[in-house]
Tab-separated table of C-alpha atoms and ligand atoms in Angstrom:
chain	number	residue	atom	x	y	z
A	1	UNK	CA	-4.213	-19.460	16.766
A	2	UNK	CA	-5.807	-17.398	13.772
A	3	UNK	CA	-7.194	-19.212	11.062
A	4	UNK	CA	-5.655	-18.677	7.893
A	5	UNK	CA	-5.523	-21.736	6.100
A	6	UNK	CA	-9.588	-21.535	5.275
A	7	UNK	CA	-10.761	-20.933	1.961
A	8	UNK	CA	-13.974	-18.809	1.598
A	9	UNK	CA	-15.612	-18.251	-1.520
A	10	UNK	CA	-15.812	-14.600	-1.992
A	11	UNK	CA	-17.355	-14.992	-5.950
A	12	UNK	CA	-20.736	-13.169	-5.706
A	13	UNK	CA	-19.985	-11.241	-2.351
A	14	UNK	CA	-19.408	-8.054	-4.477
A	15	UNK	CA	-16.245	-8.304	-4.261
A	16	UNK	CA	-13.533	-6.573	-6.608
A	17	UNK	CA	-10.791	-9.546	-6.606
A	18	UNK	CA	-13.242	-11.784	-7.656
A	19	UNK	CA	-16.151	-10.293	-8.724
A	20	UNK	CA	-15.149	-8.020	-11.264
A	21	UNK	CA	-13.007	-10.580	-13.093
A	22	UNK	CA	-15.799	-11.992	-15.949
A	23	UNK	CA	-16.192	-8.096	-17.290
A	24	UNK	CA	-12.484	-7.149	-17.207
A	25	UNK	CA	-11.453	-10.646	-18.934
A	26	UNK	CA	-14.394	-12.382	-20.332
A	27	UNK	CA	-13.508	-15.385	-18.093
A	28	UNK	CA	-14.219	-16.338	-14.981
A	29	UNK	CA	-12.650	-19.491	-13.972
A	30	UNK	CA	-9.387	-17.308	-13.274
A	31	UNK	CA	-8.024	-17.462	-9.959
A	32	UNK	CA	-7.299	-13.645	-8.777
A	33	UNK	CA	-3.861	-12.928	-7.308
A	34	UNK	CA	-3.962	-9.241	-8.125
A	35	UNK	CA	-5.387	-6.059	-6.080
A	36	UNK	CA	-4.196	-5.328	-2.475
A	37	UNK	CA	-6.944	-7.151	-0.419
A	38	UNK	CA	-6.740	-10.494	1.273
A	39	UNK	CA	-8.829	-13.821	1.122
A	40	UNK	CA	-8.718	-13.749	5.059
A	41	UNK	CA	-11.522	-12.794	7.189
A	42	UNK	CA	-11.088	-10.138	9.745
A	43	UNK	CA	-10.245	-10.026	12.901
A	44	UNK	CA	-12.929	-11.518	15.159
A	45	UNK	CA	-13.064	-8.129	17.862
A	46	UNK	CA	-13.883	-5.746	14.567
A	47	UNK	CA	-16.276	-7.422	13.141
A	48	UNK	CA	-17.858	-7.800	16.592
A	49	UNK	CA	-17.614	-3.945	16.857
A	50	UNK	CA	-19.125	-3.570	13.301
A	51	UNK	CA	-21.966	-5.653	14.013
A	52	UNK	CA	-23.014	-3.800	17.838
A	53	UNK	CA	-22.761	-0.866	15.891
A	54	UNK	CA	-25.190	-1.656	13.191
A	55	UNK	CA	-27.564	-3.501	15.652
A	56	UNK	CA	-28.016	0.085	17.888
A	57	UNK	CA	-30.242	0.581	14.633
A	58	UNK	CA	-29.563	4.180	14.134
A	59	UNK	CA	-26.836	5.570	12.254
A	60	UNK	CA	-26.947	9.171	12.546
A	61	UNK	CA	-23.918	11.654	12.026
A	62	UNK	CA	-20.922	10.562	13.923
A	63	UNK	CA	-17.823	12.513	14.771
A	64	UNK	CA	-14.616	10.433	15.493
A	65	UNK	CA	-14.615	9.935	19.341
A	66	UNK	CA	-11.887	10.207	21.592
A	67	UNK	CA	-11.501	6.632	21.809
A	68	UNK	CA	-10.250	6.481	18.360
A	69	UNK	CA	-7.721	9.285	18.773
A	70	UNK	CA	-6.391	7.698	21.695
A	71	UNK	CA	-6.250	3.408	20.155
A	72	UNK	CA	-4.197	5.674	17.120
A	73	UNK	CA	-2.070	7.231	18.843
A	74	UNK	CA	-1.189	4.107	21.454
A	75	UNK	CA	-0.221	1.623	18.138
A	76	UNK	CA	1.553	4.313	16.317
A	77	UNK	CA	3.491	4.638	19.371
A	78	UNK	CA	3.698	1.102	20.359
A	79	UNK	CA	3.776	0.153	16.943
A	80	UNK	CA	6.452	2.443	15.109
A	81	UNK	CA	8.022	4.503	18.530
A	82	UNK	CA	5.901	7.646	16.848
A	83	UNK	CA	4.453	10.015	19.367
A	84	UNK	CA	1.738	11.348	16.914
A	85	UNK	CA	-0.012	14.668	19.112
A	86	UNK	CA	-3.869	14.679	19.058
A	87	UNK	CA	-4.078	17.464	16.859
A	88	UNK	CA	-2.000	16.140	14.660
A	89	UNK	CA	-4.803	13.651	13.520
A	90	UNK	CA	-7.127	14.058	10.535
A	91	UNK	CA	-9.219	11.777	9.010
A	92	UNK	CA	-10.786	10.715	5.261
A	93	UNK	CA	-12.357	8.013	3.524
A	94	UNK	CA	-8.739	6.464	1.786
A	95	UNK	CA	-5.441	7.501	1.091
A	96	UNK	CA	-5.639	7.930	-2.254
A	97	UNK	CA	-8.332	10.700	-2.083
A	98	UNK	CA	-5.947	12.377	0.496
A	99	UNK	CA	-3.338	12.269	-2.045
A	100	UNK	CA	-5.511	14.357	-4.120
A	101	UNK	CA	-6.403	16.497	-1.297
A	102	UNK	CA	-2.822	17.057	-0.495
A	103	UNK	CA	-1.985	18.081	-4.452
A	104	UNK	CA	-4.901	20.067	-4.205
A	105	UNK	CA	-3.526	21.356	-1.259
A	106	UNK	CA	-0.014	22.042	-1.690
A	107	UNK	CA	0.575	22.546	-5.304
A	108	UNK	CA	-1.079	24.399	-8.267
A	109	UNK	CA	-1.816	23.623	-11.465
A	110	UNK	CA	1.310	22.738	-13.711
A	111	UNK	CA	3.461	22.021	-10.787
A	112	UNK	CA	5.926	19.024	-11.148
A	113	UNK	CA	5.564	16.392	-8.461
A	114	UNK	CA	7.976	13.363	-8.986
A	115	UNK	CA	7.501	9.660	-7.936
A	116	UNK	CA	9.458	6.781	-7.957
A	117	UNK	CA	9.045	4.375	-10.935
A	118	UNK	CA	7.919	1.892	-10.521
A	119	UNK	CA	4.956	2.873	-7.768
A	120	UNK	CA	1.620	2.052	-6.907
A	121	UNK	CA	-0.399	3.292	-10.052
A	122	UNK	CA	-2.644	5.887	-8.644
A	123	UNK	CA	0.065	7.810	-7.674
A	124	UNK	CA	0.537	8.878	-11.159
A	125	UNK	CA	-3.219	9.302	-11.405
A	126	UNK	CA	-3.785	11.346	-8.792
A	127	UNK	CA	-1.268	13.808	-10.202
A	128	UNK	CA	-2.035	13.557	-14.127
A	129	UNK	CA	-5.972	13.987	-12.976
A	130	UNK	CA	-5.116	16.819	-11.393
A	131	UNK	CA	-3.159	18.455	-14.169
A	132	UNK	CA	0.459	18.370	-12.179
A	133	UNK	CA	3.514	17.591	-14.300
A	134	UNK	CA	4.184	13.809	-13.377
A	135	UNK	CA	7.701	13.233	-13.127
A	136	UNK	CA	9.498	9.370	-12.301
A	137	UNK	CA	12.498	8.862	-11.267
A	138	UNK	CA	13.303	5.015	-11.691
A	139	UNK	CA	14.508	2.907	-8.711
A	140	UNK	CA	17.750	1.151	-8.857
A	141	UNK	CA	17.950	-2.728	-8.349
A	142	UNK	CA	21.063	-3.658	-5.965
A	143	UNK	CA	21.475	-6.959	-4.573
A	144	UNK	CA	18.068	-8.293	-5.669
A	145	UNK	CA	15.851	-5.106	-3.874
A	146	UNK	CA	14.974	-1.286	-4.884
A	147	UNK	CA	17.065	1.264	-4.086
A	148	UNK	CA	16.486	5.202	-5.069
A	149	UNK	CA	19.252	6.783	-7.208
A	150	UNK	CA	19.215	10.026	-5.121
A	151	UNK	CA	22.013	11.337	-8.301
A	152	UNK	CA	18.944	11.514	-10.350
A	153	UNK	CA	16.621	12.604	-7.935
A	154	UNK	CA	18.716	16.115	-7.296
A	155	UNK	CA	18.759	15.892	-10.968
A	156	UNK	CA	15.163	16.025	-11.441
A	157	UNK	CA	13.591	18.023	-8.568
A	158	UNK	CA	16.581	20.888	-10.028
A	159	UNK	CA	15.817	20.612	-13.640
A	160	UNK	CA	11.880	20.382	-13.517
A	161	UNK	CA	11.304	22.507	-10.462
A	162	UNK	CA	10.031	19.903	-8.338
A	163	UNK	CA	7.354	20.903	-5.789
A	164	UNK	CA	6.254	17.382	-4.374
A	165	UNK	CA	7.276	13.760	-4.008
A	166	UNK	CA	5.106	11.539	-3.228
A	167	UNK	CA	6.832	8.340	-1.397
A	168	UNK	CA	5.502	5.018	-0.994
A	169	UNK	CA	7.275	3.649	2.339
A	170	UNK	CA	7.220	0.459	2.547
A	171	UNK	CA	7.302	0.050	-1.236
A	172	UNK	CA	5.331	-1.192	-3.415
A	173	UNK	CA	5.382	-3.518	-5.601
A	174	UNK	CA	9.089	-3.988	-4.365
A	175	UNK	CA	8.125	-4.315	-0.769
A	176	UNK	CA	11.070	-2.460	0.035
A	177	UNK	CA	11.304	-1.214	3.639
A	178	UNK	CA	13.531	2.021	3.183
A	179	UNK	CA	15.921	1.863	6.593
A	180	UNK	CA	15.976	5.181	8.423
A	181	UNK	CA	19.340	6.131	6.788
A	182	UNK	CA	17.941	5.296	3.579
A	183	UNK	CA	14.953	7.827	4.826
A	184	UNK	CA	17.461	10.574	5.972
A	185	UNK	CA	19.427	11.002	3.192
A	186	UNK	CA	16.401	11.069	0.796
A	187	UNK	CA	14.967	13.586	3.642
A	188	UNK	CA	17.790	15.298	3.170
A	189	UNK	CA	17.885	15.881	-0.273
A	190	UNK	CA	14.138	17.077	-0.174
A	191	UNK	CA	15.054	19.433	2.254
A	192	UNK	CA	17.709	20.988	0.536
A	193	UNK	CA	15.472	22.006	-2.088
A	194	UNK	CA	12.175	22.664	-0.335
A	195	UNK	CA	10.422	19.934	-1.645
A	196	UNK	CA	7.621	18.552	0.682
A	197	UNK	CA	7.111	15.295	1.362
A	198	UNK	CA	3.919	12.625	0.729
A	199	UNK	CA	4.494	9.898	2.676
A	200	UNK	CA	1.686	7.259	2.072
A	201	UNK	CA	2.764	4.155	4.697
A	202	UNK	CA	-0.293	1.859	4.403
A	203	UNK	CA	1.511	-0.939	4.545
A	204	UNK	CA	3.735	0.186	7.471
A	205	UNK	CA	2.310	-2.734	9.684
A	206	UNK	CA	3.039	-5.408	7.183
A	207	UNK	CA	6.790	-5.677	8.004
A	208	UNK	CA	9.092	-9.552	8.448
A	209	UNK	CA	11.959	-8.960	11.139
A	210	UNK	CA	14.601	-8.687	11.043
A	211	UNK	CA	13.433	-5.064	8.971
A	212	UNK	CA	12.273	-2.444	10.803
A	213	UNK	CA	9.454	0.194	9.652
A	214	UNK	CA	10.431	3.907	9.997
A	215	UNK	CA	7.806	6.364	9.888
A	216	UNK	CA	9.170	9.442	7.524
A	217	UNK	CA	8.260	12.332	9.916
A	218	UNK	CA	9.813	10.585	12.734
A	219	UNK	CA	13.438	10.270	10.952
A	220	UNK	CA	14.605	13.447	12.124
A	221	UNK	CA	13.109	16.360	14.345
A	222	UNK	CA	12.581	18.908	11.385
A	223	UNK	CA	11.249	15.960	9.134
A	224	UNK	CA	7.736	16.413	10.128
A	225	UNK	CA	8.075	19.918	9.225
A	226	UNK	CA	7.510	20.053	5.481
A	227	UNK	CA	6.018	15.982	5.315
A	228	UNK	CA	2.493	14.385	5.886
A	229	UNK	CA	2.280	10.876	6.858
A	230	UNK	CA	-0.854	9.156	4.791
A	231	UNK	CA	-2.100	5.574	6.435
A	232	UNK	CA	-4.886	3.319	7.360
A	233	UNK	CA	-5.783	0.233	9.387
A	234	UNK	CA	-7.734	-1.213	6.044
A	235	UNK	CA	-4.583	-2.734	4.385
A	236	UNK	CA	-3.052	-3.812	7.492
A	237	UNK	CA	-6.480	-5.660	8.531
A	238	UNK	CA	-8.029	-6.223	5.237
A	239	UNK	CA	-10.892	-3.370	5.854
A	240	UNK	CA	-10.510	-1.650	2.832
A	241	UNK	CA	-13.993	-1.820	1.986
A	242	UNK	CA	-14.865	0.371	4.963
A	243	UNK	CA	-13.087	3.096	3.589
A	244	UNK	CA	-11.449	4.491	6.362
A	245	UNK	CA	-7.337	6.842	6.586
A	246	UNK	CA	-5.682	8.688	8.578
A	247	UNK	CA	-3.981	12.046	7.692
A	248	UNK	CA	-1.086	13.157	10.039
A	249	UNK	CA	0.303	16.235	10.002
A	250	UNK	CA	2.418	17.876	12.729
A	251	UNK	CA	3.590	21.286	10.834
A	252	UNK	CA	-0.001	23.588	11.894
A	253	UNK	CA	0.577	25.547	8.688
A	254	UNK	CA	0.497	22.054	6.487
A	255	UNK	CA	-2.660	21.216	8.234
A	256	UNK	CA	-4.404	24.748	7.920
A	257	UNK	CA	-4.074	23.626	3.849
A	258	UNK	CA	-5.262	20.327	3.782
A	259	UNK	CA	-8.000	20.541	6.297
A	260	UNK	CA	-9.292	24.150	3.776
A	261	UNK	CA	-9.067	21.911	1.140
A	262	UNK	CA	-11.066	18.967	2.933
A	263	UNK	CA	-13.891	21.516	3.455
A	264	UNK	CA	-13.372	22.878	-0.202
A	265	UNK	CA	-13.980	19.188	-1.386
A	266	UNK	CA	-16.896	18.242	1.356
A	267	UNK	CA	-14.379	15.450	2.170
A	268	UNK	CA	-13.830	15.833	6.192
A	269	UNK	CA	-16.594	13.813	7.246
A	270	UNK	CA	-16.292	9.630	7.133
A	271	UNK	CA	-18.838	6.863	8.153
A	272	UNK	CA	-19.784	5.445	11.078
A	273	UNK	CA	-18.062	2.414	10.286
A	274	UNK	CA	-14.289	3.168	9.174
A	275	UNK	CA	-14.064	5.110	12.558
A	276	UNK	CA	-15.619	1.395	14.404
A	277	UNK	CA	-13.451	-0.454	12.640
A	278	UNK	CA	-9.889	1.222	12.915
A	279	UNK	CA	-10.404	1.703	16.706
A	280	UNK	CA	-11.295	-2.108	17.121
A	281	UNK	CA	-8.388	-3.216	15.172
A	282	UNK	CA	-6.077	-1.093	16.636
A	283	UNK	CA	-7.076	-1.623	20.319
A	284	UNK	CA	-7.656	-5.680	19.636
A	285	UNK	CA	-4.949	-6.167	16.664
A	286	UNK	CA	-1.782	-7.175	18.041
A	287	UNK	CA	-1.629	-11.281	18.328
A	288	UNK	CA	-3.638	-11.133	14.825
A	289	UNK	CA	-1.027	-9.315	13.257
A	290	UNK	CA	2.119	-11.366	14.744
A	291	UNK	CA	0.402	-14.879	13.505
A	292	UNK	CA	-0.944	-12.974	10.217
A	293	UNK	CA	3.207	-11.839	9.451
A	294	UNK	CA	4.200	-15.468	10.373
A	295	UNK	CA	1.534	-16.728	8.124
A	296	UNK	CA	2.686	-14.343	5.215
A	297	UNK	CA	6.109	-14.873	5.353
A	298	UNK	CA	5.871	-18.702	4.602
A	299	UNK	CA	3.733	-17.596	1.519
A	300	UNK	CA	6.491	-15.751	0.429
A	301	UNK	CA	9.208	-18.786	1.453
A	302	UNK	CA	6.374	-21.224	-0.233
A	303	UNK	CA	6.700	-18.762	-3.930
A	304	UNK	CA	10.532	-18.589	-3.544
A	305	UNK	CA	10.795	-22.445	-3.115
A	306	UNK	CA	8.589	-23.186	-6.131
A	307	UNK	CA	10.201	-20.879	-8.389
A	308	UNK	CA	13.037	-21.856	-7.774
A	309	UNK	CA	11.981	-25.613	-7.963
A	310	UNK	CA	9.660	-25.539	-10.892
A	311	UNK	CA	10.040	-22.258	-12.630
A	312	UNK	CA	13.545	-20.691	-12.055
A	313	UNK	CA	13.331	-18.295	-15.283
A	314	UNK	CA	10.925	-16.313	-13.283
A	315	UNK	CA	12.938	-13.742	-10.974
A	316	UNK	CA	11.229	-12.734	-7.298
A	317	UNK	CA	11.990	-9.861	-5.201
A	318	UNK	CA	12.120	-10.972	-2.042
A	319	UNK	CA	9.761	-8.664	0.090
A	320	UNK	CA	11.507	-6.998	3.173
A	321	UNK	CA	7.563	-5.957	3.898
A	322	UNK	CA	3.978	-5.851	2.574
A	323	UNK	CA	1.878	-9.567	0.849
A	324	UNK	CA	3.310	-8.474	-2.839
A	325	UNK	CA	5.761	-9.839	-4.936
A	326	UNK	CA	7.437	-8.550	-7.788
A	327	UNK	CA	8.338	-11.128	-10.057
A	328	UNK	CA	10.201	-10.782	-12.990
A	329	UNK	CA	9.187	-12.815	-16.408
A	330	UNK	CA	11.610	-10.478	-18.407
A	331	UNK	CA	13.866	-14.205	-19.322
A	332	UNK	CA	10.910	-15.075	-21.562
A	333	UNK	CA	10.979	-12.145	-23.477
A	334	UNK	CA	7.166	-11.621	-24.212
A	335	UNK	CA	6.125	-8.648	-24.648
A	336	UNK	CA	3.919	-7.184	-21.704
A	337	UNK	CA	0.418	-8.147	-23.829
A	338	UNK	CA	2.004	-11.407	-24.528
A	339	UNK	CA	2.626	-12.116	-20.831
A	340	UNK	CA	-0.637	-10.658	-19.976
A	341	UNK	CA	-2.212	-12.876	-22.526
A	342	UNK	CA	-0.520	-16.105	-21.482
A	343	UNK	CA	-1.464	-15.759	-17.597
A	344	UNK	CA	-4.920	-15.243	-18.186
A	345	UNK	CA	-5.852	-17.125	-21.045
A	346	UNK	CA	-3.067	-20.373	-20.903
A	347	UNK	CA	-2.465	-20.036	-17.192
A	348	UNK	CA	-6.041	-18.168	-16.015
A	349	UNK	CA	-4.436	-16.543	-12.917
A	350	UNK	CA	-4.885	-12.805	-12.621
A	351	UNK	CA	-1.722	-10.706	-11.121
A	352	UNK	CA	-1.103	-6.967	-11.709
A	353	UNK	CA	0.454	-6.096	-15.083
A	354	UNK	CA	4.113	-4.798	-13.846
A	355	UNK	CA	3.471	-1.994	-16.755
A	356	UNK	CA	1.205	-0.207	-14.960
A	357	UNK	CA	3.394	0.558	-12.061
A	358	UNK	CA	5.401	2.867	-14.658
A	359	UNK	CA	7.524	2.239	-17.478
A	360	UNK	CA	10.505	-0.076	-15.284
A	361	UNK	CA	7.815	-2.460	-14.618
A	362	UNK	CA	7.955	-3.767	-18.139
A	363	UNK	CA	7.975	-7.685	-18.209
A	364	UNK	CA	7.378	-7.706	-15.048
A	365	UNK	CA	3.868	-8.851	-12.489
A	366	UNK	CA	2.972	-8.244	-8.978
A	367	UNK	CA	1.819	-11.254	-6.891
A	368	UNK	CA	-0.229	-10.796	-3.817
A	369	UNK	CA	-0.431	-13.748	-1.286
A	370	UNK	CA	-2.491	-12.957	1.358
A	371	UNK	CA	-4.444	-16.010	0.799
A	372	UNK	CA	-4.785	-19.262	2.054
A	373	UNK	CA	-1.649	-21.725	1.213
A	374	UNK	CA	-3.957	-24.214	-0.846
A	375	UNK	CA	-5.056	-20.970	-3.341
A	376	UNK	CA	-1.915	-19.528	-3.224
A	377	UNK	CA	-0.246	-23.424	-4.610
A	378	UNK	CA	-2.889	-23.509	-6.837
A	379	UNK	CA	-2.281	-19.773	-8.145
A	380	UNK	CA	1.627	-21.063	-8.458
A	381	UNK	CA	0.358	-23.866	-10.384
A	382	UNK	CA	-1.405	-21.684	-13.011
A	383	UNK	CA	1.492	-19.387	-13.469
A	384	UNK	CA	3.523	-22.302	-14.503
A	385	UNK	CA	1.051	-23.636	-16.494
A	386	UNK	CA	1.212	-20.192	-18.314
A	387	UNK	CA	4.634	-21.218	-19.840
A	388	UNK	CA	4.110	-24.833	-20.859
B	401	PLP	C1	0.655	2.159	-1.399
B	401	PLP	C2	-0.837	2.169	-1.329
B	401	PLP	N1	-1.478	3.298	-1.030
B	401	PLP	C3	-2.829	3.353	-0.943
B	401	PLP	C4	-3.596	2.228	-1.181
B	401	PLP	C5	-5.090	2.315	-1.129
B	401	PLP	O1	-5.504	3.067	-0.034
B	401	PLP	P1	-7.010	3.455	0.146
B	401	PLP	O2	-7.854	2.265	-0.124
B	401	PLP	O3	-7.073	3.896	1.596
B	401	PLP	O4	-7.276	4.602	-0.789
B	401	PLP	C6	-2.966	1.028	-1.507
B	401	PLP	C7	-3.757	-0.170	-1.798
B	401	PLP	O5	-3.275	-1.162	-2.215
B	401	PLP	C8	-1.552	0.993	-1.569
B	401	PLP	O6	-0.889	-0.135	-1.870
């Protein structure tokens, strides 16, 4: 059995949960619940690999080895049924500086790119920073979860001339985990109006049965044709810090573009270390994942129970995938400082301002549990105490 249930103290490990929480707030007895990293160490087998690999003592230039081609390609297909060709495979130090690659790549200057609202943040960085018209279309909520309003999509990629979308599958914050008809008919629609597709599935590992992840490119023969798939083994085996992606991209003529505008960028060669660590994780990663899922998911029972319990004006999203929750503090009425304010100076628990997923996140937070049960109840404690 893994252990998840220890708590380490990451203060002072240069850390960004923790570390960078005294200059942000002015505090630092706040407990951090916010970015996308977990307070669980790795998997035994990669670190292992990380350590022979610093102990041969030199660390020259290192191309990715065949190895690591072939552990990718043997979880994507064992993983997500996705039969990913060698060639296929690129490589970069995150996905987020692929998404600027692949605007770089694809669009020009004053195109419109849409996204859904609300999204990871950077998303609408990436595209403002590169001086592309951001456009959001705003998911729907149906029965408690996102869904897309594909009405106002065709409305928006018509009326702004919409070169792009960028899609986060599964979702977040919602943790949605679009279903392959969901996929199609948004696949569809893209299609119809030659819109190529972003698909960044980072968290495509981090998925609770009975929902099932479906890689974009594999919904339908022509998918892979005008989509790239963007995604890592860092989120789904808390690595982020060796900065490590994976770019695939079937369609040659795609590929010709991003890789030209890797080599216009000096961004096609990683270290030593993401390329260790992804091929240990995928070739050793299975039983770590199962017991890390079974692990999250009772977080996730553990915050529905206790909101529901103790604070039932707050509002959860129940997560079909991913360690984040979207929770909804909109019955309070604060305004998004106000809530801000309250968490971290009444409650001192930091969480991710909803507002800065886009505009529908007002009111709301984003929870991440990856963390051992006796932080996360403590974390639940503080975001009570926030309202008393
Ligand atoms: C949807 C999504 N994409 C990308 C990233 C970050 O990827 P990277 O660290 O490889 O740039 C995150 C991190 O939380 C994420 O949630």
């Amino acid at each position: 059995m893994v252990e998840f249930d220890t708590v380490y103290d990451r203060r002072n490990t240069n850390c960004s949960k923790w570390d960078s929480i005294k200059e942000t707030y002015g505090e630092d007895d706040l407990l951090p619940l916010w970015i996308a990293d977990m307070d669980f160490k790795a998997n035994p087998p990669v670190l292992k690999a990380l350590k022979d690999t610093a102990e041969q003592g030199i660390l020259g230039y290192s191309p990715a080895p065949d190895s690591l081609y072939d552990a990718i390609q043997h979880w994507q297909k064992r993983h997500h049924d996705y039969s990913v060709s060698k060639e296929a495979i690129l490589f970069n130090s995150g996905v987020v500086p692929s998404l600027s690659l692949a605007i770089q790549a694809y669009t020009k200057p004053g195109d419109a790119i849409l996204i859904h609202d609300p999204v990871y943040p950077p998303f609408a960085k990436v595209v403002e920073q590169n001086d592309r018209k951001l456009v959001r279309s705003q998911l729907l909520t149906e029965q408690g979860h996102f869904v897309m309003d594909l009405t106002e999509m065709e409305k928006q990629i018509v009326a702004e001339n919409i070169r792009l979308f960028i899609l986060c599958n599964p979702h977040n914050p919602g943790g949605r985990v679009w279903t392959k008809s969901e996929l199609e008919a948004f696949g569809k629609l893209c299609a119809k109006y030659d819109v190529l597709v972003i698909s960044d599935e980072i968290h495509q590992d981090l998925i609770f049965a009975p929902h099932v992840f479906t890689t974009f490119s594999n919904v339908h023969p022509t998918f892979k044709d005008f989509s790239i798939t963007l995604t890592a083994a860092t989120k789904t085996f808390n690595l982020a810090g060796i900065k490590n992606s994976m770019i695939f991209i079937e369609n040659p003529d795609l590929r010709k573009k991003f890789v030209a505008a890797q080599e216009r960028n000096f961004q096609n060669e990683i270290n030593i270390f993401g390329y260790v660590g992804t091929e240990a994780a995928y070739q050793n990663g299975d039983r770590w994942l199962s017991e890390l899922l079974v692990y999250l998911k009772e977080n996730i029972e553990t915050v529905n129970d206790f909101l529901q319990a103790e604070l039932p004006t707050v509002k959860m999203m129940r997560p079909e995938g991913t360690y984040l929750i979207w929770l909804d503090f909109s019955a309070y009425g604060l305004t998004d400082a106000q809530l801000q304010k309250q968490l971290i100076h009444i409650g001192k628990v930091v969480l991710n301002p909803g507002i800065s997923f886009g505009p529908k996140g007002t009111q709301h937070m984003r929870l991440n549990v990856a963390c051992p049960k006796e932080t996360l109840f403590e974390g639940l404690r503080r975001i009570k105490a926030s309202f008393e």
